[in-house]
PDB file of C-alpha atoms in Angstrom:
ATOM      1  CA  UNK A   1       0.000   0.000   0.000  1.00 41.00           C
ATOM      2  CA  UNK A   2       1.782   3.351  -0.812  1.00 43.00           C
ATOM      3  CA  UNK A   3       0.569   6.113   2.276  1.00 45.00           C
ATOM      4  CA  UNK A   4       2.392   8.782   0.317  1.00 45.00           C
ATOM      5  CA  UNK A   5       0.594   8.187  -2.708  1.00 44.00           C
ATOM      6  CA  UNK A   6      -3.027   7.592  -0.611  1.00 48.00           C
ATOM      7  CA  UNK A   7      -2.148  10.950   1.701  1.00 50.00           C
ATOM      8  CA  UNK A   8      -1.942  12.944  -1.471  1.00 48.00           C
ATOM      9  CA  UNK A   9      -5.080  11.470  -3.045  1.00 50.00           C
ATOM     10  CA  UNK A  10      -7.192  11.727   0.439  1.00 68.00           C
ATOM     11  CA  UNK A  11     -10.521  13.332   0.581  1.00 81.00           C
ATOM     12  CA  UNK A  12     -10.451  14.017   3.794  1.00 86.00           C
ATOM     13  CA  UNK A  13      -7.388  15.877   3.884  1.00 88.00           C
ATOM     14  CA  UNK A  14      -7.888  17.282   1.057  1.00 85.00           C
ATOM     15  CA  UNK A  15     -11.199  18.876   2.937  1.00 86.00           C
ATOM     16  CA  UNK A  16      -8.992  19.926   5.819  1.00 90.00           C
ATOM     17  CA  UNK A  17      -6.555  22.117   3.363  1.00 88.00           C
ATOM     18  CA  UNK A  18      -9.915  23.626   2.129  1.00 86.00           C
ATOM     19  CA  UNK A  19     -11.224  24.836   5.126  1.00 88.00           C
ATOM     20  CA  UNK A  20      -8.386  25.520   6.977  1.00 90.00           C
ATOM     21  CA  UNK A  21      -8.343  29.193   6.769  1.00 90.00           C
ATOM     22  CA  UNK A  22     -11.907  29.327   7.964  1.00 90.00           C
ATOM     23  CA  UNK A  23     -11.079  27.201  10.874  1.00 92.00           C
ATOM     24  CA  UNK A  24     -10.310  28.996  14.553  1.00 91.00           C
ATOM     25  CA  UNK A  25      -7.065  28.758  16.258  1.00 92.00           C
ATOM     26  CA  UNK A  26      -7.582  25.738  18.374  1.00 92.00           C
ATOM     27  CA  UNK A  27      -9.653  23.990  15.385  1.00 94.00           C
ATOM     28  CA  UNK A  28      -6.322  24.860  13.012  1.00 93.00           C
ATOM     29  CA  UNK A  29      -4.492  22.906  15.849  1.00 93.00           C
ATOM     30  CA  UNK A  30      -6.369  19.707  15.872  1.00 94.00           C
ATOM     31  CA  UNK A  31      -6.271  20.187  11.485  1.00 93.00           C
ATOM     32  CA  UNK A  32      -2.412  20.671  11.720  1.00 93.00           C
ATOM     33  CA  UNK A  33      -2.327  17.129  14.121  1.00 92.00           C
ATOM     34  CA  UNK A  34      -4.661  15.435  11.052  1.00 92.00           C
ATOM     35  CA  UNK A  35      -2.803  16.536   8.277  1.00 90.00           C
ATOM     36  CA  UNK A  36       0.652  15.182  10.024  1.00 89.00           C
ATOM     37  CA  UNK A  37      -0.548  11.928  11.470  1.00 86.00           C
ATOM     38  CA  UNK A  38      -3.350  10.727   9.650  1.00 85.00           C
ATOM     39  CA  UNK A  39      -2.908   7.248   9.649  1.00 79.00           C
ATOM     40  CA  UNK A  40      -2.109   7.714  13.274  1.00 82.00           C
ATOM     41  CA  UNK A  41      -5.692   9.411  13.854  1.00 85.00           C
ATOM     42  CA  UNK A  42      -7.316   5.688  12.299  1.00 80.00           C
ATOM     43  CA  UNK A  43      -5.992   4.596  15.505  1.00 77.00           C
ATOM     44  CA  UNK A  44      -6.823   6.572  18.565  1.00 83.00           C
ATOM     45  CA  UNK A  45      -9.626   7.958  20.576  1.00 85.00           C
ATOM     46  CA  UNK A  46     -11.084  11.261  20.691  1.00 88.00           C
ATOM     47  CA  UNK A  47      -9.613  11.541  23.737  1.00 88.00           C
ATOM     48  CA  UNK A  48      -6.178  10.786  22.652  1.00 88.00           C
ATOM     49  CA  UNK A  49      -6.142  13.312  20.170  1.00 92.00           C
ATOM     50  CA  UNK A  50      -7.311  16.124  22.122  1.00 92.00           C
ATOM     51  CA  UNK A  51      -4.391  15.453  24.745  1.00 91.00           C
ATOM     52  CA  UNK A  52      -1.542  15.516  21.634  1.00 91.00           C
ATOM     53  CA  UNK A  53      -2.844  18.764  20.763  1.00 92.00           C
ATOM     54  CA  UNK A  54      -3.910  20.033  24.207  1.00 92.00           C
ATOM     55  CA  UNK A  55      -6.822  20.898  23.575  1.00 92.00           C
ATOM     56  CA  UNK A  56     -10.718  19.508  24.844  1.00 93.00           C
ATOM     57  CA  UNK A  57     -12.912  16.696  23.145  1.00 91.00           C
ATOM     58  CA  UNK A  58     -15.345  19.288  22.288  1.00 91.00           C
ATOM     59  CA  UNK A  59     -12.785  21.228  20.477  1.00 94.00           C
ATOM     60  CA  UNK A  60     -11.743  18.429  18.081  1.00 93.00           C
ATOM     61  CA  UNK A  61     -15.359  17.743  17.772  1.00 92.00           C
ATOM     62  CA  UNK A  62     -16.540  21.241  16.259  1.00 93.00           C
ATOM     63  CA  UNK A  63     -13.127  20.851  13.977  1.00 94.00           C
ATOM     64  CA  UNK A  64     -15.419  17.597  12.646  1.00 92.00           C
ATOM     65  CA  UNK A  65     -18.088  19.329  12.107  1.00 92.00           C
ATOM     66  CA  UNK A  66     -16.321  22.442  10.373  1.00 93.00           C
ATOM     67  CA  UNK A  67     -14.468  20.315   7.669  1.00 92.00           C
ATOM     68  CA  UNK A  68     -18.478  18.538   7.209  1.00 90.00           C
ATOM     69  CA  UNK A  69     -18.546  16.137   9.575  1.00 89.00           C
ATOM     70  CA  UNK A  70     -21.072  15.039  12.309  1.00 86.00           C
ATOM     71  CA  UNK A  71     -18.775  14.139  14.364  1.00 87.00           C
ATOM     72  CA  UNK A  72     -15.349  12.154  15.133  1.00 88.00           C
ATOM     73  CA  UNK A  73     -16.218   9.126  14.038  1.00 85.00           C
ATOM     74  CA  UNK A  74     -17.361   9.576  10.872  1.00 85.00           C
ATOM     75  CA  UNK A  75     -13.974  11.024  10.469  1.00 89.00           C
ATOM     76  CA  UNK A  76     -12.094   8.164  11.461  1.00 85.00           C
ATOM     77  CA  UNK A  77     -14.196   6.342   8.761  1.00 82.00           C
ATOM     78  CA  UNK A  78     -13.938   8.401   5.801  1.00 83.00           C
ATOM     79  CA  UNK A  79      -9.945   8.532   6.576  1.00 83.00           C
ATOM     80  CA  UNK A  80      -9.823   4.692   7.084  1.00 76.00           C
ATOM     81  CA  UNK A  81     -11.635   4.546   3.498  1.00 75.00           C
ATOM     82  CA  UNK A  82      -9.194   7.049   1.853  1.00 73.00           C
ATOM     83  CA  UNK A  83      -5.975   5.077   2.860  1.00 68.00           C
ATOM     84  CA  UNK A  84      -7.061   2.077   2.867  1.00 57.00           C
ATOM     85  CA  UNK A  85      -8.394  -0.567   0.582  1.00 45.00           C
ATOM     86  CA  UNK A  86     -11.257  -3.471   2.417  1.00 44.00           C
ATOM     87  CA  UNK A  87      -9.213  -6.129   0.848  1.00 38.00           C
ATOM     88  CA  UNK A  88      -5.237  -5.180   1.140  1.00 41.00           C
ATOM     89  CA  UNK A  89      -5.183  -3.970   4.506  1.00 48.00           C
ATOM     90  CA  UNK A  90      -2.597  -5.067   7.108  1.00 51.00           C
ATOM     91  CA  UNK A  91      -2.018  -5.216  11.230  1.00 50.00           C
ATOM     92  CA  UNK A  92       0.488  -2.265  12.485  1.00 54.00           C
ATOM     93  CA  UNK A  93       4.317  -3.835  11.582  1.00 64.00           C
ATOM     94  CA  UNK A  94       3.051  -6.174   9.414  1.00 68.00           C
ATOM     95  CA  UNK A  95       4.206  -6.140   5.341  1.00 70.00           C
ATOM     96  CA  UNK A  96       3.261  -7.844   2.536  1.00 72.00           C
ATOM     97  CA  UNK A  97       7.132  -9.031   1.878  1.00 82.00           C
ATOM     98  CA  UNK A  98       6.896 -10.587   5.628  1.00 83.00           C
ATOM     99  CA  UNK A  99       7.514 -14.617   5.528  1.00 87.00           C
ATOM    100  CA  UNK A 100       4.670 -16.743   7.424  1.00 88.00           C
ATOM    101  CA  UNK A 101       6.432 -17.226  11.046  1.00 91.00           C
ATOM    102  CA  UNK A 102       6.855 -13.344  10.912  1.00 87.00           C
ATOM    103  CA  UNK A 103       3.334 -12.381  10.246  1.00 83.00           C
ATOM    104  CA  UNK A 104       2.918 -15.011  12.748  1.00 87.00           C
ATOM    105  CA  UNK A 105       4.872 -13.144  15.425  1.00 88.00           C
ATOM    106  CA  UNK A 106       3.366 -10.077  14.615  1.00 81.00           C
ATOM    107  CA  UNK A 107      -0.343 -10.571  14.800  1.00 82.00           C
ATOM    108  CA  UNK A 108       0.287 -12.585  17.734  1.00 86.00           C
ATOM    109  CA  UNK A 109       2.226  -9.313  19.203  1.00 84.00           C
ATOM    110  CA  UNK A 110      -0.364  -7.374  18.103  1.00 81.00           C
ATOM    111  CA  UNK A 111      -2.869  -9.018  19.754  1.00 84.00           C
ATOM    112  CA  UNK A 112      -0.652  -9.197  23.378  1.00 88.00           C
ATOM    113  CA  UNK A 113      -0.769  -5.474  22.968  1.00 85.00           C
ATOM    114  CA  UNK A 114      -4.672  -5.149  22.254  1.00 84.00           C
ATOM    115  CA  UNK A 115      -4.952  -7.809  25.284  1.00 90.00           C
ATOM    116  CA  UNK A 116      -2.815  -5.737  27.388  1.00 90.00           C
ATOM    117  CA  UNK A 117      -3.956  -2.233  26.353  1.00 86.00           C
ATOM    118  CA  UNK A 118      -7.983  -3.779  26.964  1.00 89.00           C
ATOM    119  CA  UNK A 119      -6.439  -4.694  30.457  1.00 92.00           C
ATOM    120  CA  UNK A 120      -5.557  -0.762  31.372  1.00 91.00           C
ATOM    121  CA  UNK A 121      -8.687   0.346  30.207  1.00 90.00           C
ATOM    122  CA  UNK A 122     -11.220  -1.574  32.770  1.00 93.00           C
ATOM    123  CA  UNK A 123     -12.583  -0.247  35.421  1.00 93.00           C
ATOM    124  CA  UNK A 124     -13.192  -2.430  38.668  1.00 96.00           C
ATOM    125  CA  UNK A 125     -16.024  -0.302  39.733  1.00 96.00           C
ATOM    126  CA  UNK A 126     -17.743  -0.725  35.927  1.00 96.00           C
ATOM    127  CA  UNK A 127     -17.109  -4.361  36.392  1.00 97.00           C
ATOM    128  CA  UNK A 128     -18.374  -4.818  39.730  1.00 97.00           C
ATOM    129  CA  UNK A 129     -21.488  -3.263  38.502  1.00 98.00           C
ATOM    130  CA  UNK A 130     -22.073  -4.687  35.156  1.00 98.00           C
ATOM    131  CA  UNK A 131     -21.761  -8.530  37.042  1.00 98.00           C
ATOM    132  CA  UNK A 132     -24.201  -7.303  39.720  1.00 97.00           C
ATOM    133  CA  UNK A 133     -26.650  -6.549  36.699  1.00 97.00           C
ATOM    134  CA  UNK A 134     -25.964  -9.849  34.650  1.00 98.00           C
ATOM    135  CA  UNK A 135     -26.672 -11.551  37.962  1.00 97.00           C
ATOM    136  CA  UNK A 136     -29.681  -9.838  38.756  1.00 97.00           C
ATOM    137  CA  UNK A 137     -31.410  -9.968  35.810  1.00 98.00           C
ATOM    138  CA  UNK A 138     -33.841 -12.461  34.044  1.00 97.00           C
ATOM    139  CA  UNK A 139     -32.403 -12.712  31.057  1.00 98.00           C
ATOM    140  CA  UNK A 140     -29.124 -11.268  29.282  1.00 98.00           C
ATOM    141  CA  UNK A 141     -29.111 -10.623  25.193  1.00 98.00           C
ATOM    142  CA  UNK A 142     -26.176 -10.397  23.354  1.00 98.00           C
ATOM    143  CA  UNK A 143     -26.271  -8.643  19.718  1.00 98.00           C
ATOM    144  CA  UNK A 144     -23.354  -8.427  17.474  1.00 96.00           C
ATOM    145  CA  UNK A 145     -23.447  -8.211  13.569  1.00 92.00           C
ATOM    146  CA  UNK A 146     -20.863  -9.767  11.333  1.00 87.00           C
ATOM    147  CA  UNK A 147     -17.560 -10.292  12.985  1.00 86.00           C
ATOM    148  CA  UNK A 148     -18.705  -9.253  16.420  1.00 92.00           C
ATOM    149  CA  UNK A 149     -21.827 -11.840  15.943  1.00 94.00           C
ATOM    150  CA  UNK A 150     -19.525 -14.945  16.753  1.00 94.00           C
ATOM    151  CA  UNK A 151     -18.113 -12.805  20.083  1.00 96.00           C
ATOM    152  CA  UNK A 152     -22.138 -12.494  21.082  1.00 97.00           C
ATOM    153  CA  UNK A 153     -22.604 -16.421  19.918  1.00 97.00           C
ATOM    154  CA  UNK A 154     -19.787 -17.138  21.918  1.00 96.00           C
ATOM    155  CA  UNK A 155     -20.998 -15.382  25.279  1.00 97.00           C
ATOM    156  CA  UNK A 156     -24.252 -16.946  24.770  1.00 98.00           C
ATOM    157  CA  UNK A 157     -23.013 -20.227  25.081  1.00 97.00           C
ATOM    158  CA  UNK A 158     -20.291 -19.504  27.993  1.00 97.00           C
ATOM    159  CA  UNK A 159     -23.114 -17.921  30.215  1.00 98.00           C
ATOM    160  CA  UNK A 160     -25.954 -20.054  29.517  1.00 97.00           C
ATOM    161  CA  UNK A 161     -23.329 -22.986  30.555  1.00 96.00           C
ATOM    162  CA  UNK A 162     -22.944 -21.835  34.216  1.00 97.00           C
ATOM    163  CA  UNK A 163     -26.984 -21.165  34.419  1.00 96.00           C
ATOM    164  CA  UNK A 164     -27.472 -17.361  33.183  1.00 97.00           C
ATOM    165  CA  UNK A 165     -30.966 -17.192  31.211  1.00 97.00           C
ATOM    166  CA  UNK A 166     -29.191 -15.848  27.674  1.00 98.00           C
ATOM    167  CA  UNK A 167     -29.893 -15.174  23.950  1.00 98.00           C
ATOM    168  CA  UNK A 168     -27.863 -14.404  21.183  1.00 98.00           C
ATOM    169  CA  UNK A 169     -28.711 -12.317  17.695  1.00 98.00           C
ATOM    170  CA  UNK A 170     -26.903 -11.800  14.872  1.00 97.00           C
ATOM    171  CA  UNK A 171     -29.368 -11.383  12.754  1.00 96.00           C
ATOM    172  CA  UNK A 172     -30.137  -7.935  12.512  1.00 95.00           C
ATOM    173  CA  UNK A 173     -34.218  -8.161  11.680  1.00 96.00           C
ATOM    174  CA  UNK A 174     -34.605 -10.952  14.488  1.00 97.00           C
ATOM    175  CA  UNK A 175     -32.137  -8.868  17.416  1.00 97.00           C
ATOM    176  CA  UNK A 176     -34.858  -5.841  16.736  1.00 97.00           C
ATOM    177  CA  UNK A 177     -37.991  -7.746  17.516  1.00 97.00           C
ATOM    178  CA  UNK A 178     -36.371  -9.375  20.640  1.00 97.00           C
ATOM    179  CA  UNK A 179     -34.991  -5.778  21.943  1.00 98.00           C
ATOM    180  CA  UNK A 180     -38.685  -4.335  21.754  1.00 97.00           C
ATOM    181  CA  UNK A 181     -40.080  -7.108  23.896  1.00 97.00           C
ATOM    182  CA  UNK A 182     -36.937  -6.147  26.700  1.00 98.00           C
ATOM    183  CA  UNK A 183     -37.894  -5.148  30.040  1.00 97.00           C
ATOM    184  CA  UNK A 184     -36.482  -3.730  33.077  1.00 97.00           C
ATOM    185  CA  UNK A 185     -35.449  -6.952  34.767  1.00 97.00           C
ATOM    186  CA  UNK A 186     -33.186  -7.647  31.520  1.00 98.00           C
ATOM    187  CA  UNK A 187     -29.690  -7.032  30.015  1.00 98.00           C
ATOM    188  CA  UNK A 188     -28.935  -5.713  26.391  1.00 98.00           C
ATOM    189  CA  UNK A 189     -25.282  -6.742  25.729  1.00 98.00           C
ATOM    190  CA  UNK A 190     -24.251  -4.739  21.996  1.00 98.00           C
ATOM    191  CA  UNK A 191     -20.715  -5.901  20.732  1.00 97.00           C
ATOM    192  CA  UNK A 192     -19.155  -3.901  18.127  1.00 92.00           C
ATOM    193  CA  UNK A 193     -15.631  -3.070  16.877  1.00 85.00           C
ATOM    194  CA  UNK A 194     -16.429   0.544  15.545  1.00 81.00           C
ATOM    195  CA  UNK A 195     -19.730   1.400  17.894  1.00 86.00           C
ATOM    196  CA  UNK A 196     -20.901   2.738  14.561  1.00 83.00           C
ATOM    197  CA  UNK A 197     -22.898  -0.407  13.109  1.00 87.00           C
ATOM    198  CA  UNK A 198     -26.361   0.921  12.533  1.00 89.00           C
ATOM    199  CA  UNK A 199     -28.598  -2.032  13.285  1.00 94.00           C
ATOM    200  CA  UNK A 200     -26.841  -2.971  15.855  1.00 96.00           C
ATOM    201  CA  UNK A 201     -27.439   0.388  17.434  1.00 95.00           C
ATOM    202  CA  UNK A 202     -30.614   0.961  17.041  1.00 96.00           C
ATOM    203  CA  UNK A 203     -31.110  -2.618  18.687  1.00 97.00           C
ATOM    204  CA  UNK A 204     -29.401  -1.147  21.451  1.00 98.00           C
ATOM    205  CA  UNK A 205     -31.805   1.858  21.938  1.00 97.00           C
ATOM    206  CA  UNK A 206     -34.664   0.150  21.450  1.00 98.00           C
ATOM    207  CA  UNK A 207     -33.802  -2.306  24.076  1.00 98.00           C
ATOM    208  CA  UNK A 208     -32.927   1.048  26.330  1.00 97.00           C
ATOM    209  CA  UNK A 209     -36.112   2.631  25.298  1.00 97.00           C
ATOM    210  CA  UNK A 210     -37.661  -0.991  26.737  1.00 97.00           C
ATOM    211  CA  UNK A 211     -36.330  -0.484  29.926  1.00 97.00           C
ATOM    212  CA  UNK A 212     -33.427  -2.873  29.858  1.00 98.00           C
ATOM    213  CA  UNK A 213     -30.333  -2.214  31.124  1.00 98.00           C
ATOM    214  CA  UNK A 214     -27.329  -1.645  28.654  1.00 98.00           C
ATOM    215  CA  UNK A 215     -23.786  -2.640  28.568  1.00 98.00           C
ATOM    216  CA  UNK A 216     -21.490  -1.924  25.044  1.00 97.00           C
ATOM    217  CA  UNK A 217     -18.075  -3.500  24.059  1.00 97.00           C
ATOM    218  CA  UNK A 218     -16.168  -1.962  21.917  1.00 92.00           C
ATOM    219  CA  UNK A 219     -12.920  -0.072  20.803  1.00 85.00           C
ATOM    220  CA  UNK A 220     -14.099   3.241  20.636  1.00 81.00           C
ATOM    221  CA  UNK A 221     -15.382   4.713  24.149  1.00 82.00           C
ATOM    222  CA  UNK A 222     -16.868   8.002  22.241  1.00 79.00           C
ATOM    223  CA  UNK A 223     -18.508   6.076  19.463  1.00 83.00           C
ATOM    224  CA  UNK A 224     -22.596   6.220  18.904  1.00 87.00           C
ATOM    225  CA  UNK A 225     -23.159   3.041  20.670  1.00 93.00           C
ATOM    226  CA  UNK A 226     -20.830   3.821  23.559  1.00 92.00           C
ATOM    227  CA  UNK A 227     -22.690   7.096  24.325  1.00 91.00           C
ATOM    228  CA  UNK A 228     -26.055   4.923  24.689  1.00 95.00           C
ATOM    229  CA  UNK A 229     -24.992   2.567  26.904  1.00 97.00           C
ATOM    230  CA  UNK A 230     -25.631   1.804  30.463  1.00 97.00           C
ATOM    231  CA  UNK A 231     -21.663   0.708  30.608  1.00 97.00           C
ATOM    232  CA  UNK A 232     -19.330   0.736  28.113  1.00 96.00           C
ATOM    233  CA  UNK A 233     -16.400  -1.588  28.287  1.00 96.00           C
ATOM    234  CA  UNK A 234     -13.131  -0.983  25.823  1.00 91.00           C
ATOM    235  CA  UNK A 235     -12.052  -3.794  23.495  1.00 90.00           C
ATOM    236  CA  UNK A 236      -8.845  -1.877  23.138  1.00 82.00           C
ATOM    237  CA  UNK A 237      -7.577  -1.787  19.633  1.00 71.00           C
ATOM    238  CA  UNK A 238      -5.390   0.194  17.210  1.00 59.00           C
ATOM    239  CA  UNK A 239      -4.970  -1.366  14.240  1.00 56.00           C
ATOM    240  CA  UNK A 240      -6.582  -1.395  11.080  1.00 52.00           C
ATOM    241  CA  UNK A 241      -8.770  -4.490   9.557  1.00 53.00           C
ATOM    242  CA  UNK A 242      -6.566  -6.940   7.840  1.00 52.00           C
ATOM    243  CA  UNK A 243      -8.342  -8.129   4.790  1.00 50.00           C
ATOM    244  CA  UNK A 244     -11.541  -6.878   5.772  1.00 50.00           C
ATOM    245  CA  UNK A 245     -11.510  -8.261   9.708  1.00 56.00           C
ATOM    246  CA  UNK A 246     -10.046  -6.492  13.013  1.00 63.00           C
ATOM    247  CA  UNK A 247      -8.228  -9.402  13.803  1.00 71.00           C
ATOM    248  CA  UNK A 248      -6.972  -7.948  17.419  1.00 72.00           C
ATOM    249  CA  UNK A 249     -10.003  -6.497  18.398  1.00 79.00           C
ATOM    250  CA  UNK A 250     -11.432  -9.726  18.175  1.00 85.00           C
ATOM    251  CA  UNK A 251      -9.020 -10.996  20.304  1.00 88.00           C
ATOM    252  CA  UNK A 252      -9.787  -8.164  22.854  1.00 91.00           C
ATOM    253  CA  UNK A 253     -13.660  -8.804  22.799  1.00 94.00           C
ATOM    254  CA  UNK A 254     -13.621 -12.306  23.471  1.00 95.00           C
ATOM    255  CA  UNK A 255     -11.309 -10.971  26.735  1.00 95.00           C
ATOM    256  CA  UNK A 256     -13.633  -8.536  28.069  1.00 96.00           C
ATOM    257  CA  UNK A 257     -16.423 -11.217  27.647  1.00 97.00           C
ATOM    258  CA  UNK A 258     -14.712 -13.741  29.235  1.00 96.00           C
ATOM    259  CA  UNK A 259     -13.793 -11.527  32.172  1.00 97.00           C
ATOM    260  CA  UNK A 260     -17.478 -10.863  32.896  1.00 98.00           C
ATOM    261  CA  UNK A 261     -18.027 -14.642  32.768  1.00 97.00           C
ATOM    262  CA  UNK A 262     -15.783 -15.870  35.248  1.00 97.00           C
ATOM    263  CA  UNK A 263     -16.539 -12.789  37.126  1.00 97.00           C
ATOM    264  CA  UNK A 264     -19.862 -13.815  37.126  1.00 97.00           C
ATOM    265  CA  UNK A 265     -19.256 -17.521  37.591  1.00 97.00           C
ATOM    266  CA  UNK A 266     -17.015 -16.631  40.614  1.00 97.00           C
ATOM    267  CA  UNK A 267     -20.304 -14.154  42.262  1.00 96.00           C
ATOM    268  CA  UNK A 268     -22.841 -16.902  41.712  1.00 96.00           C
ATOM    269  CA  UNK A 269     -20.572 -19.767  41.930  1.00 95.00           C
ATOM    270  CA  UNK A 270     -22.837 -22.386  43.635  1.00 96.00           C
ATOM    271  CA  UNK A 271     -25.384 -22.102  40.782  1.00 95.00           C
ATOM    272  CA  UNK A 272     -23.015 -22.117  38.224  1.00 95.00           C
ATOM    273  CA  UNK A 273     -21.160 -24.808  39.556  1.00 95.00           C
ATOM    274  CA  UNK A 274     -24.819 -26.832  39.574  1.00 95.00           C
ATOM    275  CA  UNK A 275     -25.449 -25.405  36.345  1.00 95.00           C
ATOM    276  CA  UNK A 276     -21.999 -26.900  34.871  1.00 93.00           C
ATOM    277  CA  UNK A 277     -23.041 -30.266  36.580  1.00 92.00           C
ATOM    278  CA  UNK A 278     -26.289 -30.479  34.853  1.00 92.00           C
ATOM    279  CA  UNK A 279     -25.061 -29.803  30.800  1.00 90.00           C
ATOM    280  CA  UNK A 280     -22.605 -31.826  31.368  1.00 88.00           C
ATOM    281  CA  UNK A 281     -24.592 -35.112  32.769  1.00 87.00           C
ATOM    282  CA  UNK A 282     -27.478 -33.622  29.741  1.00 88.00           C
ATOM    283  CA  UNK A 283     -24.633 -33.835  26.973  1.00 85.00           C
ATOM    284  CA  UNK A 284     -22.860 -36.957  28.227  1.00 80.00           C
ATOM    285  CA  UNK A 285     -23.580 -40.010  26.171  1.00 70.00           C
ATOM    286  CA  UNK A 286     -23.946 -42.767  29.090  1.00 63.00           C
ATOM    287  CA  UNK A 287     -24.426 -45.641  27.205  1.00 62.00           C
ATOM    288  CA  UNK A 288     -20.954 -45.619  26.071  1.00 58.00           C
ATOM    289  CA  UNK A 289     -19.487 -45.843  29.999  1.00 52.00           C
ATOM    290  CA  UNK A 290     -21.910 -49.020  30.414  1.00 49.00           C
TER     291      UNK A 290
END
């Protein structure tokens, strides 16, 4: 992929050099941080920026929204889609020239770090209190489309093991119905890489609307579906989908998930320990020790 020849083809930049004399000082700082790290920006929160340029989230957010954008996000996107293509996209360090046990190293690496990073990012008190509603509740729903759909199909079958009333949806017609018949004794779990996925968020709201409570996972803490949810937890990743899948961010899902599983098993562990006892004597096939 050649970044020089992308950066001087990008839209989005391109937009930025338009505008810029229109744009305030602290705006012209945040534009100045774009135009210099742009494949850096892919990678990091709002948050993040707005401390490299010391400046304040809403700041960088009205720079969006002067260069025509609703907001950071939709930034993030359009620059993803200038310098990148779906289909030839590859993991931070990682080259095309690389032989197999070094691609192997590095997406292994790369995942340590999204592990790792995912790690910093939790909050005991947000876990203590996303458990204590998983445990309370009736019944738990997980909803993830596409790649995020196997993390939800995934939970669904870890908590449902230890005794924890669950569904699963992935299918995005299906996960609406089920979040309008939500209540306030249940649990709306919406997994998503980019928060941005539009079913999957209005599956979330509709399940808020309901009266159920709301927990998000994913990578971006200021995305659309963050800002809905009850909890948000922080799948931490920085690197860019590798032929059309965020192959460390997957990684970092599944950890979060699993976190709030044991976590959970560990609160409620009599049940769960029952629970385990019973699938496994259902899915045993006894004739076979006879």
């Amino acid at each position: 992929m050649n970044t020089r020849s992308n950066a001087n083809h990008s839209r989005v930049l391109a937009g930025i050099r338009k505008y810029y004399n229109d744009l305030r000082d602290s705006e012209r700082r945040v534009a100045d941080f774009v135009l210099e790290h742009p494949e850096e920006l892919i990678r990091m929160s709002i948050r993040e920026v707005a401390e490299q340029v010391q400046t304040s989230d809403a700041t960088v957010i009205r720079f969006c929204q002067s260069i025509g954008f609703k907001g950071y996000p939709e930034l993030k996107i359009s620059l993803a889609l200038d310098f990148s293509s779906p289909l030839y996209n590859f993991p931070s360090g990682i080259s095309e020239r690389d032989d197999i046990m070094s691609v192997a190293s590095k997406v292994t690496q790369n995942s340590i770090k999204s592990l790792d990073s995912t790690y910093q990012h939790i909050k005991e008190e947000s876990l203590n209190a996303a458990i204590e509603m998983i445990c309370n509740a009736d019944r738990v729903f997980f909803y993830g489309m596409g790649g995020s759909g196997l993390v939800a199909q995934t939970a669904h079958y870890q908590f449902l093991k230890i005794g924890i009333p669950c569904f699963a949806y992935v299918d995005p017609f299906l996960a609406a119905i089920s979040a309008s018949q939500l209540g306030k004794a249940d649990v709306a779990v919406g997994i998503s890489y980019s928060g941005l996925t539009k079913d999957l968020i209005k599956t979330i709201s509709t399940a808020k609307d309901a009266g159920a409570k709301t927990i998000a996972v994913t990578s971006d803490i200021d995305s659309p579906l963050a800002r809905i949810c009850d909890l948000t937890f922080e799948a931490v990743s920085r690197e860019l989908p590798v032929f059309g899948v965020a192959v460390a961010a997957r990684s970092a899902q599944y950890a979060v998930i699993d976190i709030l599983y044991v976590g959970t098993a560990l609160r409620r562990k009599d049940e769960a320990l029952s629970a385990i006892k019973k699938g496994s004597l259902a899915v045993t096939d006894k004739s076979i020790l006879v």
